[in-house]
């Protein structure tokens, strides 16, 4: 059955819910003043779009050194992001065509366990966020939704714009930005507002239209085009934003706290992303710095406490998505154009190219795992319409395994690993591939 929400987004925009310039909003919770209860809300494994709250695209699991194709499945429409993995290994993914837009798949066969039409096609812009109880949180352009592990709708809360995936605060709240520049903090148990929504421009945006190309490149027509990263120790969160009238995009830092009642406070702005934001920001393992890509081929390291630039590395191409960052500071950028597969090391005050393989034309979003392994999609044979999955040693660039994707596929949009060691790689054309350890 189709969702029967009666309020339209246009009516919601006219409700006058917001107050211009609001930073400290009315508390909606019963938390005692002066306290902050830390709540590690994330489910085990790959529970967020980029693995964790830091957007690391890294797994502490030991990845397989050899794989073979387990199954593949073609969906109607497109897939925009990699799947997330539930406690029991179920694979959760979104697509924009057909009646269902959120699927739970059996990890061994790829068959549908359940699917729901309670989210619309705009849910394709997000991956489901999973908490430790197995609940799923995902939005479309009308509401944020919560489901239980069986696919039952628990609650939905109307929003303005749509998020590109959500995260949990250090206190276990649901936090996200929508593409038009609105920050929301919700109680994940019932969807109630913890704070009144915060418009980054000072007032609710008047035009919530969605421009797919702008959101893929993080340009001015899609001000918040990526997933925020949040430090679970400090409550600092970081997101890309192209402010109205600005000449280029940047990174903003704010802090969420409940020590004296729920609040959001701005920390700094770093406005140095020419051409727009090419990736979500990710936080180093020690929380000291932020990594982000621009659309002019630059990888930036920014000081998390101050927003000061630490270094910029010229990659020589525009990446097609977010990078993967290991706890040791090894960075694997996303592919794009004719880019070679490469690995960059954060050396502290500068970045160094560890290795680059010009024979591997990188055409996807990479993942790193424990054991110094990286998984990436490269051009196959006879042309770029065919792809191979490669497993490489991140320290040396040695290719440990190379497996062909059956048939033709487009740029791959994520790489995810399950608890059993399966590696999942979706193509933008709607095909999801699963590789098992060999």
Coordinates of C-alpha atoms in Angstrom, one line a residue:
X1 CA 0.0 0.0 0.0
X2 CA 1.1 3.5 -0.7
X3 CA 1.8 5.9 2.2
X4 CA -1.2 8.1 3.0
X5 CA 0.6 11.2 4.3
X6 CA -1.8 14.1 3.8
X7 CA 0.4 17.1 4.2
X8 CA 2.3 18.2 1.2
X9 CA 5.7 19.7 1.3
X10 CA 4.5 23.0 -0.2
X11 CA 1.9 23.4 2.6
X12 CA 4.6 22.5 5.2
X13 CA 6.8 25.3 3.9
X14 CA 4.0 27.8 4.6
X15 CA 3.5 26.8 8.2
X16 CA 6.1 29.3 9.5
X17 CA 7.7 26.7 11.8
X18 CA 11.0 28.4 12.0
X19 CA 12.5 31.6 13.5
X20 CA 15.3 33.3 11.7
X21 CA 18.8 33.0 13.1
X22 CA 17.8 30.4 15.7
X23 CA 20.7 28.7 17.3
X24 CA 19.6 27.7 20.8
X25 CA 16.1 26.4 20.5
X26 CA 13.4 25.3 23.0
X27 CA 14.3 22.0 24.6
X28 CA 11.8 19.3 23.7
X29 CA 13.2 16.6 26.0
X30 CA 13.3 15.8 29.8
X31 CA 17.1 15.5 30.1
X32 CA 18.2 17.1 33.4
X33 CA 20.2 20.4 33.0
X34 CA 23.9 20.0 33.4
X35 CA 24.1 16.4 32.3
X36 CA 24.9 14.6 29.1
X37 CA 24.3 10.9 28.8
X38 CA 26.5 9.3 26.2
X39 CA 24.7 6.8 24.1
X40 CA 26.6 4.7 21.5
X41 CA 23.5 4.3 19.2
X42 CA 25.2 2.8 16.2
X43 CA 24.5 -0.8 15.3
X44 CA 27.5 -3.2 14.9
X45 CA 29.3 -3.3 11.6
X46 CA 28.5 -1.1 8.6
X47 CA 25.6 0.8 10.1
X48 CA 25.9 4.2 8.4
X49 CA 26.3 5.3 4.8
X50 CA 30.1 5.7 5.1
X51 CA 30.5 3.0 7.8
X52 CA 30.4 5.1 10.9
X53 CA 29.9 8.6 12.4
X54 CA 33.3 9.7 11.1
X55 CA 32.4 8.9 7.5
X56 CA 35.5 6.8 7.3
X57 CA 34.5 4.2 4.7
X58 CA 36.7 1.9 6.7
X59 CA 35.9 -1.4 8.5
X60 CA 37.8 -2.9 11.4
X61 CA 36.8 -6.3 10.1
X62 CA 39.6 -8.3 8.4
X63 CA 38.6 -8.2 4.7
X64 CA 39.0 -11.2 2.4
X65 CA 42.2 -11.3 0.3
X66 CA 40.4 -13.3 -2.4
X67 CA 36.7 -13.2 -3.5
X68 CA 34.3 -14.7 -5.9
X69 CA 30.9 -13.6 -7.2
X70 CA 28.1 -14.8 -4.9
X71 CA 25.1 -13.2 -6.6
X72 CA 24.0 -10.2 -8.5
X73 CA 20.6 -8.5 -8.7
X74 CA 19.3 -5.8 -11.1
X75 CA 16.8 -3.3 -9.7
X76 CA 14.6 -0.9 -11.6
X77 CA 15.9 2.7 -11.7
X78 CA 19.2 3.7 -10.1
X79 CA 21.2 3.1 -6.9
X80 CA 23.0 6.1 -5.6
X81 CA 24.8 4.9 -2.5
X82 CA 26.2 1.7 -1.0
X83 CA 24.1 -0.4 1.3
X84 CA 24.2 -0.7 5.0
X85 CA 24.3 -4.0 6.9
X86 CA 21.9 -5.1 9.8
X87 CA 22.7 -7.0 12.9
X88 CA 21.6 -10.3 11.3
X89 CA 23.5 -9.6 8.1
X90 CA 20.6 -8.2 6.2
X91 CA 21.5 -5.8 3.4
X92 CA 19.6 -2.6 3.2
X93 CA 19.5 -0.6 0.0
X94 CA 17.5 2.1 -1.7
X95 CA 16.4 2.6 -5.3
X96 CA 14.3 5.2 -7.1
X97 CA 12.0 3.2 -9.3
X98 CA 9.1 0.8 -8.9
X99 CA 6.8 0.6 -5.9
X100 CA 9.4 -0.2 -3.2
X101 CA 12.2 2.2 -2.5
X102 CA 13.8 0.6 0.6
X103 CA 14.8 -3.1 0.5
X104 CA 16.0 -5.6 3.0
X105 CA 17.9 -8.4 1.2
X106 CA 19.2 -11.9 2.3
X107 CA 23.0 -11.7 2.3
X108 CA 23.4 -15.2 1.0
X109 CA 21.0 -15.0 -2.0
X110 CA 20.1 -11.4 -2.6
X111 CA 16.4 -12.2 -2.4
X112 CA 14.0 -9.7 -0.9
X113 CA 13.3 -10.3 2.8
X114 CA 11.0 -7.3 2.8
X115 CA 10.5 -4.0 1.0
X116 CA 8.5 -0.9 1.7
X117 CA 6.8 1.9 -0.3
X118 CA 6.4 4.0 2.8
X119 CA 9.3 6.1 1.5
X120 CA 9.2 7.7 -1.9
X121 CA 11.8 7.7 -4.7
X122 CA 13.9 10.5 -3.1
X123 CA 15.0 8.0 -0.5
X124 CA 17.5 6.9 -3.1
X125 CA 19.7 9.8 -2.0
X126 CA 20.2 8.1 1.4
X127 CA 21.4 4.8 2.9
X128 CA 19.5 3.5 5.9
X129 CA 21.1 4.4 9.3
X130 CA 20.9 1.5 11.8
X131 CA 20.9 1.7 15.6
X132 CA 21.9 -1.0 18.1
X133 CA 18.4 -2.3 18.4
X134 CA 18.1 -2.9 14.6
X135 CA 15.9 0.0 13.8
X136 CA 16.3 1.8 10.5
X137 CA 16.2 5.6 9.9
X138 CA 15.8 7.0 6.4
X139 CA 14.2 10.1 4.8
X140 CA 12.7 11.1 1.5
X141 CA 11.8 14.7 0.5
X142 CA 8.8 14.7 2.8
X143 CA 9.7 13.1 6.1
X144 CA 12.2 11.2 8.2
X145 CA 11.0 7.6 8.7
X146 CA 11.8 4.9 11.3
X147 CA 11.3 1.2 10.7
X148 CA 11.8 -1.9 12.8
X149 CA 14.0 -4.8 11.6
X150 CA 10.9 -6.4 10.0
X151 CA 10.0 -3.3 7.9
X152 CA 7.2 -2.0 10.0
X153 CA 6.8 1.8 10.1
X154 CA 7.4 3.1 13.6
X155 CA 7.1 6.8 13.0
X156 CA 7.5 9.6 10.5
X157 CA 8.3 13.3 11.0
X158 CA 7.8 15.9 8.3
X159 CA 10.9 17.8 7.2
X160 CA 11.9 20.4 4.7
X161 CA 14.1 19.2 1.9
X162 CA 15.7 15.8 2.0
X163 CA 18.8 14.6 3.8
X164 CA 21.6 12.7 2.2
X165 CA 21.7 10.1 5.0
X166 CA 21.7 10.8 8.8
X167 CA 23.9 10.2 11.8
X168 CA 23.5 9.8 15.6
X169 CA 24.7 12.3 18.1
X170 CA 26.9 11.3 21.0
X171 CA 23.7 11.2 23.1
X172 CA 21.9 8.9 20.7
X173 CA 19.7 11.5 18.9
X174 CA 19.1 11.4 15.2
X175 CA 20.9 14.3 13.4
X176 CA 20.9 15.3 9.8
X177 CA 21.1 18.2 7.4
X178 CA 18.7 18.5 4.4
X179 CA 19.9 19.5 0.9
X180 CA 18.4 23.0 1.2
X181 CA 20.4 23.8 4.4
X182 CA 18.2 22.8 7.4
X183 CA 19.6 21.0 10.5
X184 CA 17.3 18.6 12.4
X185 CA 17.8 16.8 15.7
X186 CA 15.1 14.1 16.5
X187 CA 14.4 11.6 19.2
X188 CA 15.0 8.3 17.5
X189 CA 12.4 6.6 19.7
X190 CA 9.4 8.6 18.5
X191 CA 10.6 11.1 16.0
X192 CA 9.8 14.2 18.1
X193 CA 11.9 17.3 17.7
X194 CA 14.7 17.6 20.2
X195 CA 15.3 21.1 18.8
X196 CA 13.4 23.3 16.5
X197 CA 14.8 22.9 13.0
X198 CA 17.8 25.3 12.3
X199 CA 18.0 27.1 8.9
X200 CA 21.7 27.7 8.0
X201 CA 20.8 30.8 6.0
X202 CA 18.9 32.4 8.8
X203 CA 15.5 31.6 7.5
X204 CA 13.6 28.7 5.8
X205 CA 14.7 28.4 2.2
X206 CA 11.9 29.3 -0.2
X207 CA 12.8 26.9 -3.0
X208 CA 13.1 23.3 -2.0
X209 CA 13.5 22.0 -5.5
X210 CA 15.9 19.1 -6.2
X211 CA 18.6 19.4 -8.9
X212 CA 20.2 15.9 -9.2
X213 CA 23.4 17.2 -10.9
X214 CA 23.8 20.0 -8.4
X215 CA 23.5 17.5 -5.5
X216 CA 26.0 15.1 -7.1
X217 CA 28.6 18.0 -7.3
X218 CA 27.7 20.0 -4.2
X219 CA 27.1 23.2 -6.1
X220 CA 25.1 26.3 -5.1
X221 CA 21.8 24.8 -6.2
X222 CA 22.2 22.0 -3.6
X223 CA 23.8 23.8 -0.6
X224 CA 24.1 20.7 1.7
X225 CA 24.9 17.9 -0.7
X226 CA 26.7 15.4 1.6
X227 CA 26.4 13.5 4.8
X228 CA 27.6 15.2 8.0
X229 CA 30.3 13.6 10.1
X230 CA 30.1 13.8 13.9
X231 CA 32.7 13.2 16.6
X232 CA 31.2 10.9 19.3
X233 CA 33.6 12.2 21.9
X234 CA 33.1 16.0 21.5
X235 CA 29.8 16.4 19.8
X236 CA 31.4 18.4 17.0
X237 CA 29.8 17.8 13.7
X238 CA 31.0 18.9 10.2
X239 CA 29.2 19.3 6.9
X240 CA 29.7 20.9 3.5
X241 CA 27.7 24.0 2.7
X242 CA 27.5 26.5 -0.2
X243 CA 26.1 29.6 1.5
X244 CA 23.7 31.8 -0.5
X245 CA 25.7 34.3 -2.5
X246 CA 29.1 32.7 -1.7
X247 CA 31.6 32.2 -4.5
X248 CA 32.4 28.7 -3.5
X249 CA 31.5 25.9 -1.1
X250 CA 33.1 25.3 2.3
X251 CA 33.0 23.2 5.4
X252 CA 31.2 24.3 8.6
X253 CA 31.7 23.0 12.1
X254 CA 29.1 23.1 14.9
X255 CA 28.8 21.4 18.3
X256 CA 25.7 19.6 19.6
X257 CA 25.4 19.3 23.4
X258 CA 22.9 18.4 26.1
X259 CA 24.9 19.4 29.1
X260 CA 22.6 22.3 29.8
X261 CA 19.7 21.3 27.7
X262 CA 19.9 20.4 24.0
X263 CA 21.7 23.1 21.9
X264 CA 23.6 23.6 18.7
X265 CA 26.4 26.2 18.5
X266 CA 28.5 27.3 15.5
X267 CA 32.3 26.8 15.8
X268 CA 33.9 27.8 12.5
X269 CA 33.6 28.1 8.7
X270 CA 36.2 27.1 6.2
X271 CA 35.2 28.5 2.8
X272 CA 37.8 27.0 0.5
X273 CA 36.2 24.3 -1.7
X274 CA 36.4 25.7 -5.3
X275 CA 33.7 24.3 -7.7
X276 CA 31.7 22.7 -4.8
X277 CA 32.1 19.8 -2.4
X278 CA 33.1 16.5 -4.1
X279 CA 32.8 14.4 -0.9
X280 CA 31.3 14.2 2.5
X281 CA 33.8 15.3 5.2
X282 CA 35.4 12.6 7.2
X283 CA 37.1 12.8 10.6
X284 CA 40.5 11.4 11.4
X285 CA 40.6 8.5 13.9
X286 CA 42.0 10.8 16.6
X287 CA 39.4 13.5 15.9
X288 CA 42.0 16.2 15.2
X289 CA 41.4 16.8 11.6
X290 CA 38.8 16.8 8.8
X291 CA 39.3 15.5 5.2
X292 CA 37.2 16.7 2.3
X293 CA 37.5 17.0 -1.5
X294 CA 36.6 20.0 -3.7
X295 CA 35.6 19.9 -7.4
X296 CA 39.0 21.3 -8.6
X297 CA 41.0 18.1 -7.7
X298 CA 42.0 19.2 -4.2
X299 CA 42.0 17.0 -1.1
X300 CA 42.0 19.1 2.0
X301 CA 43.0 18.4 5.6
X302 CA 41.5 20.9 8.1
X303 CA 42.0 21.3 11.8
X304 CA 38.9 20.1 13.6
X305 CA 39.1 22.6 16.5
X306 CA 39.8 25.8 14.5
X307 CA 39.0 25.2 10.9
X308 CA 42.5 26.2 9.9
X309 CA 43.9 24.6 6.8
X310 CA 46.7 22.0 7.5
X311 CA 47.5 20.9 3.9
X312 CA 46.0 20.6 0.5
X313 CA 47.0 17.8 -1.9
X314 CA 46.4 18.1 -5.7
X315 CA 45.1 14.8 -7.0
X316 CA 44.9 15.9 -10.6
X317 CA 41.3 15.0 -11.2
X318 CA 37.8 15.6 -9.8
X319 CA 36.7 12.6 -7.6
X320 CA 33.3 11.2 -8.0
X321 CA 32.5 10.8 -4.3
X322 CA 33.9 10.3 -0.8
X323 CA 37.3 9.0 0.1
X324 CA 38.1 6.1 2.4
X325 CA 40.4 6.9 5.4
X326 CA 42.1 4.3 7.6
X327 CA 43.0 4.9 11.3
X328 CA 46.7 5.2 10.2
X329 CA 45.8 8.1 7.9
X330 CA 46.0 6.2 4.6
X331 CA 43.5 7.9 2.2
X332 CA 42.0 6.3 -0.9
X333 CA 40.2 8.9 -3.0
X334 CA 37.2 8.0 -5.1
X335 CA 37.6 7.5 -8.8
X336 CA 36.6 9.8 -11.6
X337 CA 37.2 10.3 -15.3
X338 CA 40.5 8.6 -16.2
X339 CA 41.9 8.7 -12.7
X340 CA 44.4 6.1 -11.6
X341 CA 43.9 4.2 -8.3
X342 CA 46.0 5.8 -5.7
X343 CA 46.8 6.0 -2.0
X344 CA 47.8 9.1 0.0
X345 CA 49.3 9.3 3.4
X346 CA 48.6 12.1 5.9
X347 CA 52.1 12.9 7.2
X348 CA 51.0 15.5 9.7
X349 CA 51.8 18.9 8.1
X350 CA 51.7 17.6 4.6
X351 CA 50.3 14.7 2.5
X352 CA 52.4 12.2 0.5
X353 CA 51.5 10.0 -2.4
X354 CA 52.3 6.5 -1.2
X355 CA 51.6 4.8 -4.6
X356 CA 49.7 5.3 -7.8
X357 CA 48.8 2.6 -10.4
X358 CA 48.2 4.2 -13.8
X359 CA 47.1 0.8 -15.2
X360 CA 44.1 0.8 -12.9
X361 CA 41.4 3.3 -14.1
X362 CA 39.5 3.9 -10.9
X363 CA 35.7 4.1 -11.4
X364 CA 34.0 3.8 -8.0
X365 CA 34.1 4.5 -4.3
X366 CA 36.7 2.5 -2.4
X367 CA 36.6 0.8 1.0
X368 CA 39.5 -0.1 3.3
X369 CA 39.5 -2.8 5.9
X370 CA 41.8 -4.1 8.6
X371 CA 44.7 -6.0 7.3
X372 CA 45.8 -3.1 5.1
X373 CA 43.3 -4.0 2.3
X374 CA 41.4 -1.8 -0.1
X375 CA 38.5 -2.8 -2.4
X376 CA 38.0 -0.7 -5.5
X377 CA 36.3 -0.8 -8.9
X378 CA 38.4 -0.3 -12.0
X379 CA 37.9 -0.4 -15.7
X380 CA 37.9 -3.9 -17.2
X381 CA 38.0 -5.2 -20.7
X382 CA 37.4 -4.3 -23.5
X383 CA 36.4 -0.8 -22.3
X384 CA 35.2 1.2 -19.3
X385 CA 31.6 -0.2 -19.7
X386 CA 33.1 -3.4 -18.1
X387 CA 34.4 -3.3 -14.5
X388 CA 36.6 -5.3 -12.2
X389 CA 36.8 -5.5 -8.5
X390 CA 40.3 -5.3 -7.3
X391 CA 41.7 -6.0 -3.8
X392 CA 45.0 -4.2 -3.1
X393 CA 47.5 -3.8 -0.3
X394 CA 47.2 -0.2 0.8
X395 CA 50.8 0.1 1.8
X396 CA 52.3 -1.2 -1.4
X397 CA 49.6 -1.0 -4.1
X398 CA 50.1 -4.7 -4.8
X399 CA 47.0 -6.2 -6.5
X400 CA 46.0 -9.3 -4.5
X401 CA 42.9 -10.3 -6.4
X402 CA 41.0 -9.1 -9.5
X403 CA 37.4 -10.3 -10.3
X404 CA 35.2 -9.3 -13.2
X405 CA 31.7 -7.9 -12.8
X406 CA 29.4 -9.8 -15.2
X407 CA 28.1 -7.7 -18.0
X408 CA 28.3 -4.0 -18.4
X409 CA 27.7 -1.6 -15.5
X410 CA 28.1 2.2 -14.8
X411 CA 30.2 3.9 -12.2
X412 CA 29.9 2.1 -8.9
X413 CA 28.5 4.1 -6.0
X414 CA 29.8 2.4 -2.8
X415 CA 31.6 -0.5 -1.4
X416 CA 30.4 -2.2 1.8
X417 CA 31.5 -5.3 3.8
X418 CA 29.2 -7.5 5.9
X419 CA 30.1 -9.4 9.1
X420 CA 30.4 -12.7 7.2
X421 CA 33.0 -11.1 4.9
X422 CA 30.7 -10.5 1.9
X423 CA 31.7 -7.4 -0.2
X424 CA 28.8 -5.5 -1.7
X425 CA 29.2 -3.2 -4.7
X426 CA 26.3 -1.4 -6.3
X427 CA 26.4 0.2 -9.8
X428 CA 24.6 3.5 -10.6
X429 CA 22.6 1.5 -13.2
X430 CA 20.7 -0.4 -10.4
X431 CA 22.8 -3.6 -10.3
X432 CA 24.0 -4.8 -6.9
X433 CA 26.9 -7.3 -6.8
X434 CA 27.8 -9.5 -3.9
X435 CA 31.2 -11.1 -3.6
X436 CA 32.0 -13.7 -0.9
X437 CA 35.4 -14.8 0.5
X438 CA 37.0 -17.4 -1.8

